[in-house]
JSON list of C-alpha atoms in Angstrom, two decimals:
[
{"chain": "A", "resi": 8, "resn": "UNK", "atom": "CA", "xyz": [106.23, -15.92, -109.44]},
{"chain": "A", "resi": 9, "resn": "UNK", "atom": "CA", "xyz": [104.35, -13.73, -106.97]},
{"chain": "A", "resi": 10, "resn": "UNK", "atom": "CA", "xyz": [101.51, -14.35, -109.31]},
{"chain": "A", "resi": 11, "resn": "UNK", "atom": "CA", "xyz": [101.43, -18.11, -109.39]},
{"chain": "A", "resi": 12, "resn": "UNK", "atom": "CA", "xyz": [102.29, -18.53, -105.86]},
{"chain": "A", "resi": 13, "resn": "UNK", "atom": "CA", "xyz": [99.37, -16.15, -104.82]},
{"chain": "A", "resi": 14, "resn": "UNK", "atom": "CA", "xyz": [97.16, -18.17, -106.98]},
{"chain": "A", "resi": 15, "resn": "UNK", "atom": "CA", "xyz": [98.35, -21.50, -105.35]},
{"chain": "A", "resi": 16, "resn": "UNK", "atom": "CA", "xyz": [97.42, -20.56, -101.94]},
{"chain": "A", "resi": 17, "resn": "UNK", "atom": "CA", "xyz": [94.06, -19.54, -103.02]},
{"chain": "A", "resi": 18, "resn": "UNK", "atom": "CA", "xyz": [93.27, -22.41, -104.40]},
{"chain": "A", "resi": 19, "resn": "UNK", "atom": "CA", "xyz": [94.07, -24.33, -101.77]},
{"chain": "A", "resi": 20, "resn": "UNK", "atom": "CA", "xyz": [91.94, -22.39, -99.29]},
{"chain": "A", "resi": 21, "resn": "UNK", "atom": "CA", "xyz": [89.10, -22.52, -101.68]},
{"chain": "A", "resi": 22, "resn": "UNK", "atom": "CA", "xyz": [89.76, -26.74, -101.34]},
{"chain": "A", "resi": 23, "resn": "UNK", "atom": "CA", "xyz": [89.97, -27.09, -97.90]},
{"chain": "A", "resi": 24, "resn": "UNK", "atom": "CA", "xyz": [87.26, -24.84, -97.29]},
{"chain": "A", "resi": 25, "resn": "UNK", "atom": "CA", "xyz": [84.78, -26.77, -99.86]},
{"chain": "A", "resi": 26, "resn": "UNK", "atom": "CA", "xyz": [85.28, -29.74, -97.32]},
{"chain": "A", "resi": 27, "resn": "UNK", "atom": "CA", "xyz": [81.85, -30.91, -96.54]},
{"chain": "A", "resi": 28, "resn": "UNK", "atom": "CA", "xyz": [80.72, -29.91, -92.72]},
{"chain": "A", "resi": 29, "resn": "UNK", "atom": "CA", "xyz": [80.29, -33.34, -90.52]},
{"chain": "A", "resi": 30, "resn": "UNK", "atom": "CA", "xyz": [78.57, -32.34, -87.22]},
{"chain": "A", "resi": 31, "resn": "UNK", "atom": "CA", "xyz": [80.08, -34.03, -83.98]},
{"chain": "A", "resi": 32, "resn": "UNK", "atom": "CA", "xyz": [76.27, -34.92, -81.87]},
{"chain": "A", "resi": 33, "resn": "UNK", "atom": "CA", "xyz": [76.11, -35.93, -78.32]},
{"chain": "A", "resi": 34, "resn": "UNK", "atom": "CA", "xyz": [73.12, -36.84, -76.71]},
{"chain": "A", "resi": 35, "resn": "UNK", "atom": "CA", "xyz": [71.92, -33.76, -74.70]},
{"chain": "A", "resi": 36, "resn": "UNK", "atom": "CA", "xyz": [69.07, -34.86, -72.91]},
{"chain": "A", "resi": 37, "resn": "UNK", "atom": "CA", "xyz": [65.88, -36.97, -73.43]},
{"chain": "A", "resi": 38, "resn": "UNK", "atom": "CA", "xyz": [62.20, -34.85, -72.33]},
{"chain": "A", "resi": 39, "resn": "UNK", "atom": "CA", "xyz": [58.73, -37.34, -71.94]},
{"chain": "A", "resi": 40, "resn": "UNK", "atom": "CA", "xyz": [55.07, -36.53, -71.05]},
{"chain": "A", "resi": 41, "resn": "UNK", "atom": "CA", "xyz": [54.41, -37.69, -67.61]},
{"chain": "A", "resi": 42, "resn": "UNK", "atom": "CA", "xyz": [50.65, -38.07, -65.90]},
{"chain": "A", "resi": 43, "resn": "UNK", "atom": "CA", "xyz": [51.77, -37.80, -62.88]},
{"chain": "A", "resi": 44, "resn": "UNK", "atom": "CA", "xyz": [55.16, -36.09, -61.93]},
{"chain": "A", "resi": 45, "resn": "UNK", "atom": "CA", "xyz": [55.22, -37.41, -58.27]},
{"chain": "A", "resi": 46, "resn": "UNK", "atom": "CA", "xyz": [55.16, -40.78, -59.04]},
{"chain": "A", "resi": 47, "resn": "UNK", "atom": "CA", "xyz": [57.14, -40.77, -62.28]},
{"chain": "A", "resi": 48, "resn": "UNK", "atom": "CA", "xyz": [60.25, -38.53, -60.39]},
{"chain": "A", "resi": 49, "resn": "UNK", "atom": "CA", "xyz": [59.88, -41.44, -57.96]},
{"chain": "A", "resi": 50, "resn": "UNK", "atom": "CA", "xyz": [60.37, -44.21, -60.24]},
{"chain": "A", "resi": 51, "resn": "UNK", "atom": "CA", "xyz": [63.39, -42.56, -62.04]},
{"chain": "A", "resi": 52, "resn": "UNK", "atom": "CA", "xyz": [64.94, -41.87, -58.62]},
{"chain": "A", "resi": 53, "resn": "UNK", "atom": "CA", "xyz": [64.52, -45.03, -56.98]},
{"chain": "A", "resi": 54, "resn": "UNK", "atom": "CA", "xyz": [64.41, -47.01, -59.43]},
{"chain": "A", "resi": 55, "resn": "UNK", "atom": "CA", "xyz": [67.07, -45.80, -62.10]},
{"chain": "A", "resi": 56, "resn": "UNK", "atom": "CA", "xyz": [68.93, -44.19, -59.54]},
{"chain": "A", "resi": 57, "resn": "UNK", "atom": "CA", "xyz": [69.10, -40.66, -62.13]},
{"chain": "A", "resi": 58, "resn": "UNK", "atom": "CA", "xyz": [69.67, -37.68, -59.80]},
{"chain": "A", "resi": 59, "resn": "UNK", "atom": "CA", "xyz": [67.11, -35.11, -59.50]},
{"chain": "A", "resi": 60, "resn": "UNK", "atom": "CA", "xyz": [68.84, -31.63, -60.86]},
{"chain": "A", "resi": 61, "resn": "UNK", "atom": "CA", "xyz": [67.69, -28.12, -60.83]},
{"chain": "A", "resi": 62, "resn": "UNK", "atom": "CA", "xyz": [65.39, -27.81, -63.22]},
{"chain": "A", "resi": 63, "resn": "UNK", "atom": "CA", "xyz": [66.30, -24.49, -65.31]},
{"chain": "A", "resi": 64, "resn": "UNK", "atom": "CA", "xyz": [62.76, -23.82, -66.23]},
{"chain": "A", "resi": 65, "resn": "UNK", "atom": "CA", "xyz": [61.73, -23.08, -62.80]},
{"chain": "A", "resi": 66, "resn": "UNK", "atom": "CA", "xyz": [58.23, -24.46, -63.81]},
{"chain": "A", "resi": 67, "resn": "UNK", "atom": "CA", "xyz": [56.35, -26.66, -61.48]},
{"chain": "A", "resi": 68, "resn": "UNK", "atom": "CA", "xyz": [55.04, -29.51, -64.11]},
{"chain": "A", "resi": 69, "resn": "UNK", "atom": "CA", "xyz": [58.73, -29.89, -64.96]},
{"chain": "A", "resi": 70, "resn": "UNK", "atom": "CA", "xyz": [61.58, -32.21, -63.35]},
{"chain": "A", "resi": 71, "resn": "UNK", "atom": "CA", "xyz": [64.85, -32.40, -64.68]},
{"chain": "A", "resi": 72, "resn": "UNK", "atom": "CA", "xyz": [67.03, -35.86, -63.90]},
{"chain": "A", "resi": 73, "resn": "UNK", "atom": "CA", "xyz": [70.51, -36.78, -64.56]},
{"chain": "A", "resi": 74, "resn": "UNK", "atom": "CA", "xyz": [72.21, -40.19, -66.07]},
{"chain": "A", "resi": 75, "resn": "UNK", "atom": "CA", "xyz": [75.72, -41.03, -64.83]},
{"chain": "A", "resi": 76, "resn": "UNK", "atom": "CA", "xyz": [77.17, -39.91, -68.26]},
{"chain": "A", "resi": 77, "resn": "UNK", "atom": "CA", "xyz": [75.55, -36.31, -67.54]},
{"chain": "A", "resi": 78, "resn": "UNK", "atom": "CA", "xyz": [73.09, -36.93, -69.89]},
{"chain": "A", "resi": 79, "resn": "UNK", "atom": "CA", "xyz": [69.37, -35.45, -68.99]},
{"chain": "A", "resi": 80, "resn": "UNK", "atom": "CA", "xyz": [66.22, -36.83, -68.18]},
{"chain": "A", "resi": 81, "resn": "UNK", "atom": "CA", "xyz": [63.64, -33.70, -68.38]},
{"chain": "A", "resi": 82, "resn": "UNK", "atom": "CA", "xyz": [59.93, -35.22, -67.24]},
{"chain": "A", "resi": 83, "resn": "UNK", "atom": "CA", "xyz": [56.84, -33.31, -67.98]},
{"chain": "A", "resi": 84, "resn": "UNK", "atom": "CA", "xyz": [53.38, -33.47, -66.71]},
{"chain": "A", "resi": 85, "resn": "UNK", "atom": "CA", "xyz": [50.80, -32.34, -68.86]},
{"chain": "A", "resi": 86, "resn": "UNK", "atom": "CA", "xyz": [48.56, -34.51, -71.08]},
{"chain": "A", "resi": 87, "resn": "UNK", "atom": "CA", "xyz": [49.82, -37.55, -72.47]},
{"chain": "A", "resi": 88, "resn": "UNK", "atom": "CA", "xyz": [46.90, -38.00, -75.47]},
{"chain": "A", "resi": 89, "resn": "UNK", "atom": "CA", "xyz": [47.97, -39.63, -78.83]},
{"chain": "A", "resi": 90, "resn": "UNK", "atom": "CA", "xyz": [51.39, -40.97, -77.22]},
{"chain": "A", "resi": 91, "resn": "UNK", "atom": "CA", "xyz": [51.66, -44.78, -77.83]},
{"chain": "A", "resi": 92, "resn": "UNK", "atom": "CA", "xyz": [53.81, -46.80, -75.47]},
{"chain": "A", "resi": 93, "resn": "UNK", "atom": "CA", "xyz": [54.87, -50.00, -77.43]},
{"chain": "A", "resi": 94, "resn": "UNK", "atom": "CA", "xyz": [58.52, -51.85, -76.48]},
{"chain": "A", "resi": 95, "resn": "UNK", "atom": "CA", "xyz": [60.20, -51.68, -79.55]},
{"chain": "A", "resi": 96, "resn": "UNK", "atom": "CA", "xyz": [60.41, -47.77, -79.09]},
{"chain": "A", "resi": 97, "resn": "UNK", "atom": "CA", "xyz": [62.27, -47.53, -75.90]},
{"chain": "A", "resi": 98, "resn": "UNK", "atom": "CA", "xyz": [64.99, -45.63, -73.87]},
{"chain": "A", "resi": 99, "resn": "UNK", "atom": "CA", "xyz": [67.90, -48.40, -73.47]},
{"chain": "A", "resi": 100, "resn": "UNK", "atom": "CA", "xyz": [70.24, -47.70, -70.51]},
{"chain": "A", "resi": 101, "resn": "UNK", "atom": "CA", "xyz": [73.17, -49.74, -69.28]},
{"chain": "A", "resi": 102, "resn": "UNK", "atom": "CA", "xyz": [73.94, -50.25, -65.98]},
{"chain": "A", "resi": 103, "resn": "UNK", "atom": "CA", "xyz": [76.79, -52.30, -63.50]},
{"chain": "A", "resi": 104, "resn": "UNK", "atom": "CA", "xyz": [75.28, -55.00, -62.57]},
{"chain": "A", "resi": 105, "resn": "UNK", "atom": "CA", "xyz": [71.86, -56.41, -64.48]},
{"chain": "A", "resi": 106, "resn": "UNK", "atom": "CA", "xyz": [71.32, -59.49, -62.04]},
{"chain": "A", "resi": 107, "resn": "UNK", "atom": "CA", "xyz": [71.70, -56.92, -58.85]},
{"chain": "A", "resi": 108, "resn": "UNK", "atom": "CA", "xyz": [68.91, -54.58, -60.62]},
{"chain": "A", "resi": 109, "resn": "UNK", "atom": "CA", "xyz": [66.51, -57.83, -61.34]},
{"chain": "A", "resi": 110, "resn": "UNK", "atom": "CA", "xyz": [67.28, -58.71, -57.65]},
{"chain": "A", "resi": 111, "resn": "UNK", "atom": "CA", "xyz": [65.70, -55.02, -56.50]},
{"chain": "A", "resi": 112, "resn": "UNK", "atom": "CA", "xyz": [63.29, -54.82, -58.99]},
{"chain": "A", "resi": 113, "resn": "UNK", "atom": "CA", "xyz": [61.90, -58.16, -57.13]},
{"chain": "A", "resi": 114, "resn": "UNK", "atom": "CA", "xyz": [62.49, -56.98, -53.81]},
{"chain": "A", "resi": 115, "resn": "UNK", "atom": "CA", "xyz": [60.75, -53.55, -54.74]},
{"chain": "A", "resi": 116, "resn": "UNK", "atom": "CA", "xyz": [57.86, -55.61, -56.61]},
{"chain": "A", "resi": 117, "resn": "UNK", "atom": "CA", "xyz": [58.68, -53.53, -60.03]},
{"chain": "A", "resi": 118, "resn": "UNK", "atom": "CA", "xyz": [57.30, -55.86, -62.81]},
{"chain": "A", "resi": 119, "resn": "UNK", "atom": "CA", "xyz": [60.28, -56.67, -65.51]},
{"chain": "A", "resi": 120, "resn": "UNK", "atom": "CA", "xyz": [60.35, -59.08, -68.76]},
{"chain": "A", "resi": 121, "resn": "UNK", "atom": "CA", "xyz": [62.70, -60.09, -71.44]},
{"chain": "A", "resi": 122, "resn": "UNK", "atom": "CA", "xyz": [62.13, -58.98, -74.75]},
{"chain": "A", "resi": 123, "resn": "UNK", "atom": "CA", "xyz": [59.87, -61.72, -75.73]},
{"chain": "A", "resi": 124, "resn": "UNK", "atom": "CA", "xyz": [57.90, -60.78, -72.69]},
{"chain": "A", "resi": 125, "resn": "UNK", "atom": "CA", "xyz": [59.01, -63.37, -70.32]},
{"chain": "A", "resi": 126, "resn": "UNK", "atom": "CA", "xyz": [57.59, -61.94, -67.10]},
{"chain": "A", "resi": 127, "resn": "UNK", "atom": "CA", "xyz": [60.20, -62.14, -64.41]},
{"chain": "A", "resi": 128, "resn": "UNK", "atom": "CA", "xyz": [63.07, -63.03, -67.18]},
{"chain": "A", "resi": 129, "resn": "UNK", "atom": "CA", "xyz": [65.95, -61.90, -69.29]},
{"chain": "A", "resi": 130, "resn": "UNK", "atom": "CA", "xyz": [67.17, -62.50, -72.33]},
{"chain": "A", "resi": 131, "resn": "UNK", "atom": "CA", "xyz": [70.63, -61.71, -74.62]},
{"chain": "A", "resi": 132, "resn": "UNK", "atom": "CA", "xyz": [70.67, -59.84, -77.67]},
{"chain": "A", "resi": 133, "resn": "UNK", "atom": "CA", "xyz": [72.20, -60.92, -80.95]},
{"chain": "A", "resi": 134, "resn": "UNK", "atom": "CA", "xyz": [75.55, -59.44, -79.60]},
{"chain": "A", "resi": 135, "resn": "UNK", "atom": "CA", "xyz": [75.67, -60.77, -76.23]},
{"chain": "A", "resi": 136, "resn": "UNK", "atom": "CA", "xyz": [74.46, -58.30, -74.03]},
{"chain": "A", "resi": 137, "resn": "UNK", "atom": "CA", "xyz": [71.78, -59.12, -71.70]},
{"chain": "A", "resi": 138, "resn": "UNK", "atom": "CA", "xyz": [68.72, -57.44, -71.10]},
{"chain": "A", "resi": 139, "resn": "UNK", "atom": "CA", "xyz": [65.28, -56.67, -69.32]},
{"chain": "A", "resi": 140, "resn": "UNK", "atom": "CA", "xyz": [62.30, -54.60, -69.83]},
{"chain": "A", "resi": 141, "resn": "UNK", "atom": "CA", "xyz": [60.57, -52.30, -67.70]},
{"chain": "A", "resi": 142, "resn": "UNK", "atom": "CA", "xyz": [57.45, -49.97, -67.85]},
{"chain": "A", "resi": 143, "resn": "UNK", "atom": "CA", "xyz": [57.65, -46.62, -65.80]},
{"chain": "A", "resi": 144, "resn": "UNK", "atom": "CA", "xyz": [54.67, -45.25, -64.23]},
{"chain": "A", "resi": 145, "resn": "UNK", "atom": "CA", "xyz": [53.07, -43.77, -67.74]},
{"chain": "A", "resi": 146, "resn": "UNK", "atom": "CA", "xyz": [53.68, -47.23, -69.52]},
{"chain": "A", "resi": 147, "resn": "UNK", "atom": "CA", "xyz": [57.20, -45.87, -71.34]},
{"chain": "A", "resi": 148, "resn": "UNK", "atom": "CA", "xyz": [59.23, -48.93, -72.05]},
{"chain": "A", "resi": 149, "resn": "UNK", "atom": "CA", "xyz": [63.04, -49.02, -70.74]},
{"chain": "A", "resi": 150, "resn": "UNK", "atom": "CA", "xyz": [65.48, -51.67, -71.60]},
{"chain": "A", "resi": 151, "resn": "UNK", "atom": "CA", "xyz": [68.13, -51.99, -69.06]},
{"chain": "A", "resi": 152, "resn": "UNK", "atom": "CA", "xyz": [70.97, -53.79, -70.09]},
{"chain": "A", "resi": 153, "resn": "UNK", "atom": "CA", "xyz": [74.44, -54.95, -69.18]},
{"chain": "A", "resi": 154, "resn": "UNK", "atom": "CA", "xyz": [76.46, -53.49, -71.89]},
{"chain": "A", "resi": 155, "resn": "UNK", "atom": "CA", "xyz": [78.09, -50.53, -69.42]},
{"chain": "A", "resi": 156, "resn": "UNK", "atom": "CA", "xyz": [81.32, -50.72, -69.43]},
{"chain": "A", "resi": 157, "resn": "UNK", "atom": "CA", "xyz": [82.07, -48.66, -65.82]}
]
């Protein structure tokens, strides 16, 4: 009895540890190639709103930023050869209120389109949400959209 019991339980450990491993991911942080780290910690700032955070490196060609969710920002200045800027690959962000942002982007004179490239326009996706498109200062494409749900 000892014998079949002992047997049971190792079999059953031997099942439940066979159990494939799923990782759990979070998005940790995002890290681009800037020209110019001035201007580009501007935009981000003023126009995103991120936070500037201490930057861990402690190297002067590199900012770190923060999103609401915590998630990080980490710009870069160096060279920015070979690195294609087209809108279909994009950072996407959400945010509370889309027609406030297109009313500062006008007031701050920061170009915006829809994703037909409407200047000046939005448009909604396939599931509702609206959006725009913006360019920071190195040309990187950023949808802002209204699917936040703050």
């Amino acid at each position: 009895m000892k014998y079949l019991f002992t047997t049971a339980l190792i079999v059953i450990g031997l099942c439940l540890s066979a159990q494939e491993y799923k990782p759990q991911v979070k998005t940790d942080h995002y890290a681009i190639v800037v020209t110019d780290l001035t201007a580009s910690a501007q935009f981000y700032s003023e126009i995103l709103g991120l936070e500037e955070i201490t930057n861990q490196t402690k190297k002067s060609n590199i900012r770190w930023f923060a999103f609401a969710d915590g998630v990080e920002l980490h710009l870069i200045q160096t060279s920015k050869e070979g690195i294609e800027t087209k809108k279909d690959f994009h950072l996407a962000v959400a945010i509370n209120s889309l027609p406030d942002f297109m009313k500062m982007l006008v007031e701050k004179k920061v170009p915006f389109e829809s994703w037909q490239g409407e200047s000046g326009k939005s448009n909604s996706r396939p599931d509702g949400v609206n959006q725009v498109y913006i360019q920071d200062p190195d040309g990187y494409w950023i949808e802002v959209n209204d699917a936040a749900r703050f």
